[in-house]
Amino acid sequence: MEAESTALDNIGHLSQALSVSSLDLKFGPASYAGKAKLQGPESPLLLRFVALSRTGCTKGVKIEPSSVNSTALDLEPQNPHDRMIIAAFVTLNPSETVTTLHHTTIMPSVPGILSLCLLLFCPVAELRVNKEGTQYTGALIGLGHDHDGNAVYPADDIEASFDIHLTQEDLVLINRVRFLMNVVLEEGEDVADKVLIKTQNRMRELLLQLVDVNRDYREPESYHYPYQWQMVPKEEILHPQIDLFWTRAWVPSFPFTAAFSCSQAEITTRPRKSPLGGGGRMIFI
């Protein structure tokens, strides 16, 4: 007992000595009288969230506090490619200035995943090209336009700028996936299990062909006429070649995306080492 009490006394004297010595530390000259502005508590690695729709981009975006994604950090800030987050549902504050995301999932860091997902699952897309007519720079996403060229529902239109080089071969793969989705949705419950499984496997193969490519980063370009439909002359549109039987049998839920007769510069692509690698600086919804 005596040895134990002696050890405790020594620890007490040591902690007291450390406390006293810490008060005597001097971090700068005593005559310094300036002020330093501290930034915080946010980290420079903390991901910011931006909505894509025309009305949503004017509102602030945050994640529900109980979610682990509310403090999502960018693990590879040197990677300039965009990231994407999806939510099961969203809510607005009473003043309708802030959107709160619920049940969110951060998608894998695949270069171009935002652009590819928009083209894969959008109702209607109209591609944008640069002034030279050599590259696809973005797309207008939405419900399309009427006979006069006015947007059907302009509030939810998305003017997206690509951060990858999109090729004609990519558009062919995207239209193949949309065709298979149309077939499944049209047949509905009448699709046989074997046919459904075969279709799902084929869609998976096409999706892997899209994402399993090492795509170089390109600086996004803003379109000079944003949110304007029918900006490409009809003679330059290349409509996908499909059987007339399908066009007469049903109206597709996912219309095919038309390409342009642009003289694209040669773009080399190579297989990715992993379709799940990489990082990003910005997250979109």
PDB file of C-alpha atoms in Angstrom:
ATOM      1  CA  MET A   1       0.000   0.000   0.000  1.00  0.00           C
ATOM      2  CA  GLU A   2       2.861   2.363   0.817  1.00  0.00           C
ATOM      3  CA  ALA A   3       4.539   1.760  -2.547  1.00  0.00           C
ATOM      4  CA  GLU A   4       1.244   2.318  -4.354  1.00  0.00           C
ATOM      5  CA  SER A   5       0.598   5.622  -2.566  1.00  0.00           C
ATOM      6  CA  THR A   6       4.146   6.760  -3.372  1.00  0.00           C
ATOM      7  CA  ALA A   7       3.590   6.018  -7.066  1.00  0.00           C
ATOM      8  CA  LEU A   8       0.334   7.963  -7.050  1.00  0.00           C
ATOM      9  CA  ASP A   9       2.066  10.923  -5.402  1.00  0.00           C
ATOM     10  CA  ASN A  10       4.761  10.869  -8.072  1.00  0.00           C
ATOM     11  CA  ILE A  11       2.137  10.839 -10.831  1.00  0.00           C
ATOM     12  CA  GLY A  12       0.348  13.745  -9.162  1.00  0.00           C
ATOM     13  CA  HIS A  13       3.546  15.798  -8.930  1.00  0.00           C
ATOM     14  CA  LEU A  14       4.360  14.981 -12.574  1.00  0.00           C
ATOM     15  CA  SER A  15       0.940  16.064 -13.864  1.00  0.00           C
ATOM     16  CA  GLN A  16       1.145  19.266 -11.822  1.00  0.00           C
ATOM     17  CA  ALA A  17       4.587  20.005 -13.220  1.00  0.00           C
ATOM     18  CA  LEU A  18       3.373  19.433 -16.783  1.00  0.00           C
ATOM     19  CA  SER A  19       0.395  21.722 -16.224  1.00  0.00           C
ATOM     20  CA  VAL A  20       2.583  24.495 -14.855  1.00  0.00           C
ATOM     21  CA  SER A  21       5.152  24.137 -17.642  1.00  0.00           C
ATOM     22  CA  SER A  22       2.446  24.240 -20.306  1.00  0.00           C
ATOM     23  CA  LEU A  23       1.307  27.613 -19.007  1.00  0.00           C
ATOM     24  CA  ASP A  24       4.820  28.991 -19.429  1.00  0.00           C
ATOM     25  CA  LEU A  25       5.047  28.165 -23.140  1.00  0.00           C
ATOM     26  CA  LYS A  26       5.488  31.164 -25.431  1.00  0.00           C
ATOM     27  CA  PHE A  27       4.272  30.822 -29.023  1.00  0.00           C
ATOM     28  CA  GLY A  28       5.471  34.187 -30.294  1.00  0.00           C
ATOM     29  CA  PRO A  29       6.867  37.555 -29.331  1.00  0.00           C
ATOM     30  CA  ALA A  30       5.065  39.233 -26.454  1.00  0.00           C
ATOM     31  CA  SER A  31       4.729  42.466 -28.427  1.00  0.00           C
ATOM     32  CA  TYR A  32       2.616  40.848 -31.196  1.00  0.00           C
ATOM     33  CA  ALA A  33      -0.774  42.589 -31.357  1.00  0.00           C
ATOM     34  CA  GLY A  34      -2.183  41.457 -34.728  1.00  0.00           C
ATOM     35  CA  LYS A  35      -5.272  39.371 -35.482  1.00  0.00           C
ATOM     36  CA  ALA A  36      -5.548  36.088 -37.337  1.00  0.00           C
ATOM     37  CA  LYS A  37      -8.794  35.009 -39.002  1.00  0.00           C
ATOM     38  CA  LEU A  38      -9.445  31.319 -38.448  1.00  0.00           C
ATOM     39  CA  GLN A  39     -11.440  29.318 -40.961  1.00  0.00           C
ATOM     40  CA  GLY A  40     -13.655  26.538 -39.708  1.00  0.00           C
ATOM     41  CA  PRO A  41     -15.074  24.282 -38.614  1.00  0.00           C
ATOM     42  CA  GLU A  42     -15.409  22.907 -42.166  1.00  0.00           C
ATOM     43  CA  SER A  43     -12.573  20.928 -43.690  1.00  0.00           C
ATOM     44  CA  PRO A  44     -11.246  21.643 -47.207  1.00  0.00           C
ATOM     45  CA  LEU A  45     -11.800  17.945 -47.904  1.00  0.00           C
ATOM     46  CA  LEU A  46     -15.491  18.135 -47.036  1.00  0.00           C
ATOM     47  CA  LEU A  47     -17.592  17.448 -50.121  1.00  0.00           C
ATOM     48  CA  ARG A  48     -20.095  20.055 -51.249  1.00  0.00           C
ATOM     49  CA  PHE A  49     -23.458  19.145 -52.702  1.00  0.00           C
ATOM     50  CA  VAL A  50     -25.104  20.792 -55.700  1.00  0.00           C
ATOM     51  CA  ALA A  51     -28.465  20.045 -57.298  1.00  0.00           C
ATOM     52  CA  LEU A  52     -28.604  19.629 -61.063  1.00  0.00           C
ATOM     53  CA  SER A  53     -32.126  20.688 -61.995  1.00  0.00           C
ATOM     54  CA  ARG A  54     -32.870  24.205 -63.166  1.00  0.00           C
ATOM     55  CA  THR A  55     -34.796  25.132 -60.019  1.00  0.00           C
ATOM     56  CA  GLY A  56     -32.785  22.979 -57.620  1.00  0.00           C
ATOM     57  CA  CYS A  57     -29.432  24.576 -58.459  1.00  0.00           C
ATOM     58  CA  THR A  58     -30.562  27.819 -56.789  1.00  0.00           C
ATOM     59  CA  LYS A  59     -31.159  26.087 -53.441  1.00  0.00           C
ATOM     60  CA  GLY A  60     -28.744  24.911 -50.810  1.00  0.00           C
ATOM     61  CA  VAL A  61     -28.268  21.177 -50.354  1.00  0.00           C
ATOM     62  CA  LYS A  62     -27.499  19.268 -47.177  1.00  0.00           C
ATOM     63  CA  ILE A  63     -27.652  15.702 -45.933  1.00  0.00           C
ATOM     64  CA  GLU A  64     -29.828  14.635 -43.026  1.00  0.00           C
ATOM     65  CA  PRO A  65     -27.682  14.898 -39.849  1.00  0.00           C
ATOM     66  CA  SER A  66     -28.226  11.249 -38.884  1.00  0.00           C
ATOM     67  CA  SER A  67     -26.617  10.006 -42.117  1.00  0.00           C
ATOM     68  CA  VAL A  68     -22.959   9.006 -42.344  1.00  0.00           C
ATOM     69  CA  ASN A  69     -22.808  10.930 -45.632  1.00  0.00           C
ATOM     70  CA  SER A  70     -23.476  14.229 -43.837  1.00  0.00           C
ATOM     71  CA  THR A  71     -19.707  14.532 -43.300  1.00  0.00           C
ATOM     72  CA  ALA A  72     -18.500  12.901 -46.516  1.00  0.00           C
ATOM     73  CA  LEU A  73     -14.835  13.607 -47.217  1.00  0.00           C
ATOM     74  CA  ASP A  74     -13.007  13.601 -50.524  1.00  0.00           C
ATOM     75  CA  LEU A  75     -10.375  10.877 -50.232  1.00  0.00           C
ATOM     76  CA  GLU A  76      -8.666  11.871 -53.505  1.00  0.00           C
ATOM     77  CA  PRO A  77      -8.876  15.654 -53.925  1.00  0.00           C
ATOM     78  CA  GLN A  78      -6.390  15.520 -56.801  1.00  0.00           C
ATOM     79  CA  ASN A  79      -8.978  13.750 -58.991  1.00  0.00           C
ATOM     80  CA  PRO A  80     -11.026  16.394 -60.872  1.00  0.00           C
ATOM     81  CA  HIS A  81     -13.840  14.103 -62.057  1.00  0.00           C
ATOM     82  CA  ASP A  82     -17.339  14.780 -60.764  1.00  0.00           C
ATOM     83  CA  ARG A  83     -18.950  12.500 -58.208  1.00  0.00           C
ATOM     84  CA  MET A  84     -22.612  11.652 -57.766  1.00  0.00           C
ATOM     85  CA  ILE A  85     -24.903  11.050 -54.822  1.00  0.00           C
ATOM     86  CA  ILE A  86     -28.485   9.806 -55.021  1.00  0.00           C
ATOM     87  CA  ALA A  87     -31.303  10.116 -52.484  1.00  0.00           C
ATOM     88  CA  ALA A  88     -34.486   8.125 -51.916  1.00  0.00           C
ATOM     89  CA  PHE A  89     -36.455  11.321 -51.262  1.00  0.00           C
ATOM     90  CA  VAL A  90     -35.863  14.997 -50.510  1.00  0.00           C
ATOM     91  CA  THR A  91     -37.560  17.625 -48.364  1.00  0.00           C
ATOM     92  CA  LEU A  92     -37.608  21.431 -48.410  1.00  0.00           C
ATOM     93  CA  ASN A  93     -37.414  23.812 -45.482  1.00  0.00           C
ATOM     94  CA  PRO A  94     -40.382  26.184 -44.907  1.00  0.00           C
ATOM     95  CA  SER A  95     -38.761  28.973 -46.934  1.00  0.00           C
ATOM     96  CA  GLU A  96     -37.911  26.530 -49.776  1.00  0.00           C
ATOM     97  CA  THR A  97     -34.282  27.626 -49.839  1.00  0.00           C
ATOM     98  CA  VAL A  98     -32.572  24.438 -48.607  1.00  0.00           C
ATOM     99  CA  THR A  99     -33.047  20.875 -49.830  1.00  0.00           C
ATOM    100  CA  THR A 100     -32.412  18.025 -47.392  1.00  0.00           C
ATOM    101  CA  LEU A 101     -31.474  14.618 -48.790  1.00  0.00           C
ATOM    102  CA  HIS A 102     -32.659  11.437 -47.071  1.00  0.00           C
ATOM    103  CA  HIS A 103     -31.464   7.838 -47.447  1.00  0.00           C
ATOM    104  CA  THR A 104     -28.496   8.782 -49.605  1.00  0.00           C
ATOM    105  CA  THR A 105     -25.928   6.665 -51.416  1.00  0.00           C
ATOM    106  CA  ILE A 106     -22.621   7.941 -52.782  1.00  0.00           C
ATOM    107  CA  MET A 107     -21.981   6.294 -56.127  1.00  0.00           C
ATOM    108  CA  PRO A 108     -18.588   4.731 -56.966  1.00  0.00           C
ATOM    109  CA  SER A 109     -15.900   7.060 -58.203  1.00  0.00           C
ATOM    110  CA  VAL A 110     -16.036   6.136 -61.881  1.00  0.00           C
ATOM    111  CA  PRO A 111     -14.909   8.827 -64.364  1.00  0.00           C
ATOM    112  CA  GLY A 112     -17.952  10.133 -66.203  1.00  0.00           C
ATOM    113  CA  ILE A 113     -20.510   8.274 -64.083  1.00  0.00           C
ATOM    114  CA  LEU A 114     -22.659  11.393 -63.791  1.00  0.00           C
ATOM    115  CA  SER A 115     -22.786  11.995 -67.553  1.00  0.00           C
ATOM    116  CA  LEU A 116     -23.356   8.326 -68.342  1.00  0.00           C
ATOM    117  CA  CYS A 117     -26.168   7.921 -65.799  1.00  0.00           C
ATOM    118  CA  LEU A 118     -27.933  11.014 -67.106  1.00  0.00           C
ATOM    119  CA  LEU A 119     -27.852   9.697 -70.667  1.00  0.00           C
ATOM    120  CA  LEU A 120     -28.822   6.172 -69.626  1.00  0.00           C
ATOM    121  CA  PHE A 121     -31.904   6.942 -67.537  1.00  0.00           C
ATOM    122  CA  CYS A 122     -33.135  10.360 -68.692  1.00  0.00           C
ATOM    123  CA  PRO A 123     -36.534  10.729 -70.409  1.00  0.00           C
ATOM    124  CA  VAL A 124     -35.129  12.796 -73.317  1.00  0.00           C
ATOM    125  CA  ALA A 125     -31.622  14.061 -74.069  1.00  0.00           C
ATOM    126  CA  GLU A 126     -30.366  16.551 -76.641  1.00  0.00           C
ATOM    127  CA  LEU A 127     -26.604  16.488 -77.028  1.00  0.00           C
ATOM    128  CA  ARG A 128     -24.430  19.601 -77.184  1.00  0.00           C
ATOM    129  CA  VAL A 129     -21.326  20.011 -79.349  1.00  0.00           C
ATOM    130  CA  ASN A 130     -18.479  22.507 -79.332  1.00  0.00           C
ATOM    131  CA  LYS A 131     -18.191  25.356 -81.821  1.00  0.00           C
ATOM    132  CA  GLU A 132     -15.892  23.332 -84.066  1.00  0.00           C
ATOM    133  CA  GLY A 133     -18.382  20.467 -84.148  1.00  0.00           C
ATOM    134  CA  THR A 134     -15.749  17.901 -83.174  1.00  0.00           C
ATOM    135  CA  GLN A 135     -16.721  16.850 -79.636  1.00  0.00           C
ATOM    136  CA  TYR A 136     -19.771  16.353 -77.480  1.00  0.00           C
ATOM    137  CA  THR A 137     -19.597  18.860 -74.636  1.00  0.00           C
ATOM    138  CA  GLY A 138     -22.824  18.162 -72.758  1.00  0.00           C
ATOM    139  CA  ALA A 139     -26.521  17.447 -72.992  1.00  0.00           C
ATOM    140  CA  LEU A 140     -29.865  19.007 -72.168  1.00  0.00           C
ATOM    141  CA  ILE A 141     -31.830  16.531 -70.062  1.00  0.00           C
ATOM    142  CA  GLY A 142     -35.562  16.722 -69.419  1.00  0.00           C
ATOM    143  CA  LEU A 143     -39.018  15.800 -70.665  1.00  0.00           C
ATOM    144  CA  GLY A 144     -38.326  17.198 -74.107  1.00  0.00           C
ATOM    145  CA  HIS A 145     -40.121  19.951 -76.018  1.00  0.00           C
ATOM    146  CA  ASP A 146     -43.399  20.594 -77.796  1.00  0.00           C
ATOM    147  CA  HIS A 147     -43.928  21.318 -81.501  1.00  0.00           C
ATOM    148  CA  ASP A 148     -42.888  24.943 -80.987  1.00  0.00           C
ATOM    149  CA  GLY A 149     -39.599  23.994 -79.319  1.00  0.00           C
ATOM    150  CA  ASN A 150     -40.684  25.023 -75.814  1.00  0.00           C
ATOM    151  CA  ALA A 151     -39.704  22.831 -72.878  1.00  0.00           C
ATOM    152  CA  VAL A 152     -42.448  20.538 -71.604  1.00  0.00           C
ATOM    153  CA  TYR A 153     -41.418  21.007 -67.964  1.00  0.00           C
ATOM    154  CA  PRO A 154     -38.571  23.544 -67.790  1.00  0.00           C
ATOM    155  CA  ALA A 155     -38.306  23.512 -63.980  1.00  0.00           C
ATOM    156  CA  ASP A 156     -36.705  20.059 -63.978  1.00  0.00           C
ATOM    157  CA  ASP A 157     -34.501  20.453 -67.062  1.00  0.00           C
ATOM    158  CA  ILE A 158     -30.791  19.769 -66.545  1.00  0.00           C
ATOM    159  CA  GLU A 159     -28.037  21.439 -68.562  1.00  0.00           C
ATOM    160  CA  ALA A 160     -25.151  19.028 -68.007  1.00  0.00           C
ATOM    161  CA  SER A 161     -21.541  19.571 -69.077  1.00  0.00           C
ATOM    162  CA  PHE A 162     -19.409  16.490 -69.682  1.00  0.00           C
ATOM    163  CA  ASP A 163     -16.055  16.053 -67.958  1.00  0.00           C
ATOM    164  CA  ILE A 164     -15.148  13.116 -70.217  1.00  0.00           C
ATOM    165  CA  HIS A 165     -14.777  12.553 -73.955  1.00  0.00           C
ATOM    166  CA  LEU A 166     -18.037  10.994 -75.144  1.00  0.00           C
ATOM    167  CA  THR A 167     -17.754   9.066 -78.414  1.00  0.00           C
ATOM    168  CA  GLN A 168     -20.212   7.708 -80.964  1.00  0.00           C
ATOM    169  CA  GLU A 169     -19.455   4.202 -79.690  1.00  0.00           C
ATOM    170  CA  ASP A 170     -20.584   5.268 -76.214  1.00  0.00           C
ATOM    171  CA  LEU A 171     -23.897   6.477 -77.634  1.00  0.00           C
ATOM    172  CA  VAL A 172     -24.423   3.136 -79.366  1.00  0.00           C
ATOM    173  CA  LEU A 173     -23.937   1.296 -76.066  1.00  0.00           C
ATOM    174  CA  ILE A 174     -26.239   3.726 -74.250  1.00  0.00           C
ATOM    175  CA  ASN A 175     -29.008   3.233 -76.819  1.00  0.00           C
ATOM    176  CA  ARG A 176     -28.624  -0.538 -76.577  1.00  0.00           C
ATOM    177  CA  VAL A 177     -29.184  -0.388 -72.824  1.00  0.00           C
ATOM    178  CA  ARG A 178     -32.204   1.878 -73.271  1.00  0.00           C
ATOM    179  CA  PHE A 179     -33.612  -0.508 -75.884  1.00  0.00           C
ATOM    180  CA  LEU A 180     -33.383  -3.451 -73.475  1.00  0.00           C
ATOM    181  CA  MET A 181     -35.050  -1.413 -70.728  1.00  0.00           C
ATOM    182  CA  ASN A 182     -37.866  -0.590 -73.153  1.00  0.00           C
ATOM    183  CA  VAL A 183     -38.354  -4.270 -73.967  1.00  0.00           C
ATOM    184  CA  VAL A 184     -38.591  -5.258 -70.293  1.00  0.00           C
ATOM    185  CA  LEU A 185     -40.966  -2.414 -69.414  1.00  0.00           C
ATOM    186  CA  GLU A 186     -43.176  -3.097 -72.435  1.00  0.00           C
ATOM    187  CA  GLU A 187     -43.532  -6.813 -71.780  1.00  0.00           C
ATOM    188  CA  GLY A 188     -43.966  -6.300 -68.031  1.00  0.00           C
ATOM    189  CA  GLU A 189     -45.093  -9.382 -66.129  1.00  0.00           C
ATOM    190  CA  ASP A 190     -45.370 -11.383 -69.358  1.00  0.00           C
ATOM    191  CA  VAL A 191     -41.588 -11.671 -69.641  1.00  0.00           C
ATOM    192  CA  ALA A 192     -40.414 -15.223 -69.019  1.00  0.00           C
ATOM    193  CA  ASP A 193     -37.886 -15.713 -66.251  1.00  0.00           C
ATOM    194  CA  LYS A 194     -35.238 -17.034 -68.638  1.00  0.00           C
ATOM    195  CA  VAL A 195     -35.692 -14.087 -70.979  1.00  0.00           C
ATOM    196  CA  LEU A 196     -35.591 -11.622 -68.085  1.00  0.00           C
ATOM    197  CA  ILE A 197     -32.379 -13.095 -66.679  1.00  0.00           C
ATOM    198  CA  LYS A 198     -30.785 -13.126 -70.132  1.00  0.00           C
ATOM    199  CA  THR A 199     -31.780  -9.492 -70.676  1.00  0.00           C
ATOM    200  CA  GLN A 200     -30.406  -8.459 -67.290  1.00  0.00           C
ATOM    201  CA  ASN A 201     -27.095 -10.185 -67.987  1.00  0.00           C
ATOM    202  CA  ARG A 202     -26.854  -8.480 -71.374  1.00  0.00           C
ATOM    203  CA  MET A 203     -27.554  -5.082 -69.808  1.00  0.00           C
ATOM    204  CA  ARG A 204     -24.884  -5.748 -67.203  1.00  0.00           C
ATOM    205  CA  GLU A 205     -22.348  -6.538 -69.944  1.00  0.00           C
ATOM    206  CA  LEU A 206     -23.166  -3.316 -71.785  1.00  0.00           C
ATOM    207  CA  LEU A 207     -22.941  -1.233 -68.609  1.00  0.00           C
ATOM    208  CA  LEU A 208     -19.546  -2.712 -67.779  1.00  0.00           C
ATOM    209  CA  GLN A 209     -18.353  -1.838 -71.274  1.00  0.00           C
ATOM    210  CA  LEU A 210     -19.331   1.763 -70.583  1.00  0.00           C
ATOM    211  CA  VAL A 211     -17.709   2.161 -67.172  1.00  0.00           C
ATOM    212  CA  ASP A 212     -14.719  -0.162 -67.574  1.00  0.00           C
ATOM    213  CA  VAL A 213     -12.850   2.402 -69.669  1.00  0.00           C
ATOM    214  CA  ASN A 214     -10.050   4.668 -68.516  1.00  0.00           C
ATOM    215  CA  ARG A 215     -11.458   8.020 -69.624  1.00  0.00           C
ATOM    216  CA  ASP A 216      -9.286  11.112 -69.573  1.00  0.00           C
ATOM    217  CA  TYR A 217     -10.529  14.270 -67.938  1.00  0.00           C
ATOM    218  CA  ARG A 218     -11.706  17.168 -70.080  1.00  0.00           C
ATOM    219  CA  GLU A 219     -12.558  20.626 -68.816  1.00  0.00           C
ATOM    220  CA  PRO A 220     -16.365  21.079 -68.833  1.00  0.00           C
ATOM    221  CA  GLU A 221     -17.632  23.684 -71.295  1.00  0.00           C
ATOM    222  CA  SER A 222     -20.739  25.778 -70.738  1.00  0.00           C
ATOM    223  CA  TYR A 223     -23.223  25.870 -73.592  1.00  0.00           C
ATOM    224  CA  HIS A 224     -23.878  29.330 -75.031  1.00  0.00           C
ATOM    225  CA  TYR A 225     -27.664  28.759 -75.180  1.00  0.00           C
ATOM    226  CA  PRO A 226     -28.500  26.870 -71.967  1.00  0.00           C
ATOM    227  CA  TYR A 227     -31.895  25.212 -71.497  1.00  0.00           C
ATOM    228  CA  GLN A 228     -32.824  25.770 -75.151  1.00  0.00           C
ATOM    229  CA  TRP A 229     -34.195  22.823 -77.124  1.00  0.00           C
ATOM    230  CA  GLN A 230     -33.853  22.168 -80.856  1.00  0.00           C
ATOM    231  CA  MET A 231     -30.498  23.902 -81.196  1.00  0.00           C
ATOM    232  CA  VAL A 232     -29.123  21.474 -83.798  1.00  0.00           C
ATOM    233  CA  PRO A 233     -30.163  21.567 -87.480  1.00  0.00           C
ATOM    234  CA  LYS A 234     -32.249  18.561 -88.468  1.00  0.00           C
ATOM    235  CA  GLU A 235     -29.910  17.669 -91.330  1.00  0.00           C
ATOM    236  CA  GLU A 236     -27.069  17.082 -88.844  1.00  0.00           C
ATOM    237  CA  ILE A 237     -29.009  14.657 -86.625  1.00  0.00           C
ATOM    238  CA  LEU A 238     -28.166  10.961 -86.948  1.00  0.00           C
ATOM    239  CA  HIS A 239     -31.182   8.941 -85.827  1.00  0.00           C
ATOM    240  CA  PRO A 240     -30.531   5.396 -84.534  1.00  0.00           C
ATOM    241  CA  GLN A 241     -31.341   2.618 -86.984  1.00  0.00           C
ATOM    242  CA  ILE A 242     -34.123   0.476 -85.500  1.00  0.00           C
ATOM    243  CA  ASP A 243     -36.681  -1.924 -86.900  1.00  0.00           C
ATOM    244  CA  LEU A 244     -39.962  -0.288 -87.907  1.00  0.00           C
ATOM    245  CA  PHE A 245     -41.780  -3.080 -86.080  1.00  0.00           C
ATOM    246  CA  TRP A 246     -40.660  -1.726 -82.728  1.00  0.00           C
ATOM    247  CA  THR A 247     -41.666   1.853 -83.519  1.00  0.00           C
ATOM    248  CA  ARG A 248     -45.164   0.758 -84.552  1.00  0.00           C
ATOM    249  CA  ALA A 249     -45.667  -1.765 -81.751  1.00  0.00           C
ATOM    250  CA  TRP A 250     -45.144   0.557 -78.771  1.00  0.00           C
ATOM    251  CA  VAL A 251     -44.030   3.981 -77.671  1.00  0.00           C
ATOM    252  CA  PRO A 252     -40.677   3.548 -75.878  1.00  0.00           C
ATOM    253  CA  SER A 253     -40.387   4.719 -72.285  1.00  0.00           C
ATOM    254  CA  PHE A 254     -36.723   5.528 -72.955  1.00  0.00           C
ATOM    255  CA  PRO A 255     -36.442   7.153 -76.413  1.00  0.00           C
ATOM    256  CA  PHE A 256     -33.143   6.670 -78.185  1.00  0.00           C
ATOM    257  CA  THR A 257     -30.598   9.477 -78.025  1.00  0.00           C
ATOM    258  CA  ALA A 258     -29.758  10.871 -81.454  1.00  0.00           C
ATOM    259  CA  ALA A 259     -26.150  11.546 -82.420  1.00  0.00           C
ATOM    260  CA  PHE A 260     -24.775  14.342 -84.595  1.00  0.00           C
ATOM    261  CA  SER A 261     -22.849  14.141 -87.837  1.00  0.00           C
ATOM    262  CA  CYS A 262     -19.803  15.787 -86.293  1.00  0.00           C
ATOM    263  CA  SER A 263     -16.229  15.028 -87.321  1.00  0.00           C
ATOM    264  CA  GLN A 264     -14.951  13.852 -83.969  1.00  0.00           C
ATOM    265  CA  ALA A 265     -11.281  14.039 -83.192  1.00  0.00           C
ATOM    266  CA  GLU A 266      -9.606  10.707 -82.548  1.00  0.00           C
ATOM    267  CA  ILE A 267      -9.939   9.769 -78.879  1.00  0.00           C
ATOM    268  CA  THR A 268      -8.024   6.832 -77.463  1.00  0.00           C
ATOM    269  CA  THR A 269      -9.552   4.836 -74.637  1.00  0.00           C
ATOM    270  CA  ARG A 270      -8.021   2.015 -72.646  1.00  0.00           C
ATOM    271  CA  PRO A 271      -9.436  -0.469 -70.128  1.00  0.00           C
ATOM    272  CA  ARG A 272      -9.525   0.608 -66.519  1.00  0.00           C
ATOM    273  CA  LYS A 273      -7.680  -1.327 -63.852  1.00  0.00           C
ATOM    274  CA  SER A 274     -10.718  -1.085 -61.604  1.00  0.00           C
ATOM    275  CA  PRO A 275     -14.156   0.391 -62.344  1.00  0.00           C
ATOM    276  CA  LEU A 276     -14.427   1.513 -58.729  1.00  0.00           C
ATOM    277  CA  GLY A 277     -11.214   3.515 -58.374  1.00  0.00           C
ATOM    278  CA  GLY A 278     -10.631   7.249 -58.216  1.00  0.00           C
ATOM    279  CA  GLY A 279     -12.118  10.171 -56.352  1.00  0.00           C
ATOM    280  CA  GLY A 280     -13.745  13.517 -56.952  1.00  0.00           C
ATOM    281  CA  ARG A 281     -14.130  17.038 -55.675  1.00  0.00           C
ATOM    282  CA  MET A 282     -17.806  17.725 -56.207  1.00  0.00           C
ATOM    283  CA  ILE A 283     -20.912  15.682 -55.618  1.00  0.00           C
ATOM    284  CA  PHE A 284     -24.065  16.209 -57.634  1.00  0.00           C
ATOM    285  CA  ILE A 285     -27.586  14.945 -57.189  1.00  0.00           C
TER     286      ILE A 285
END
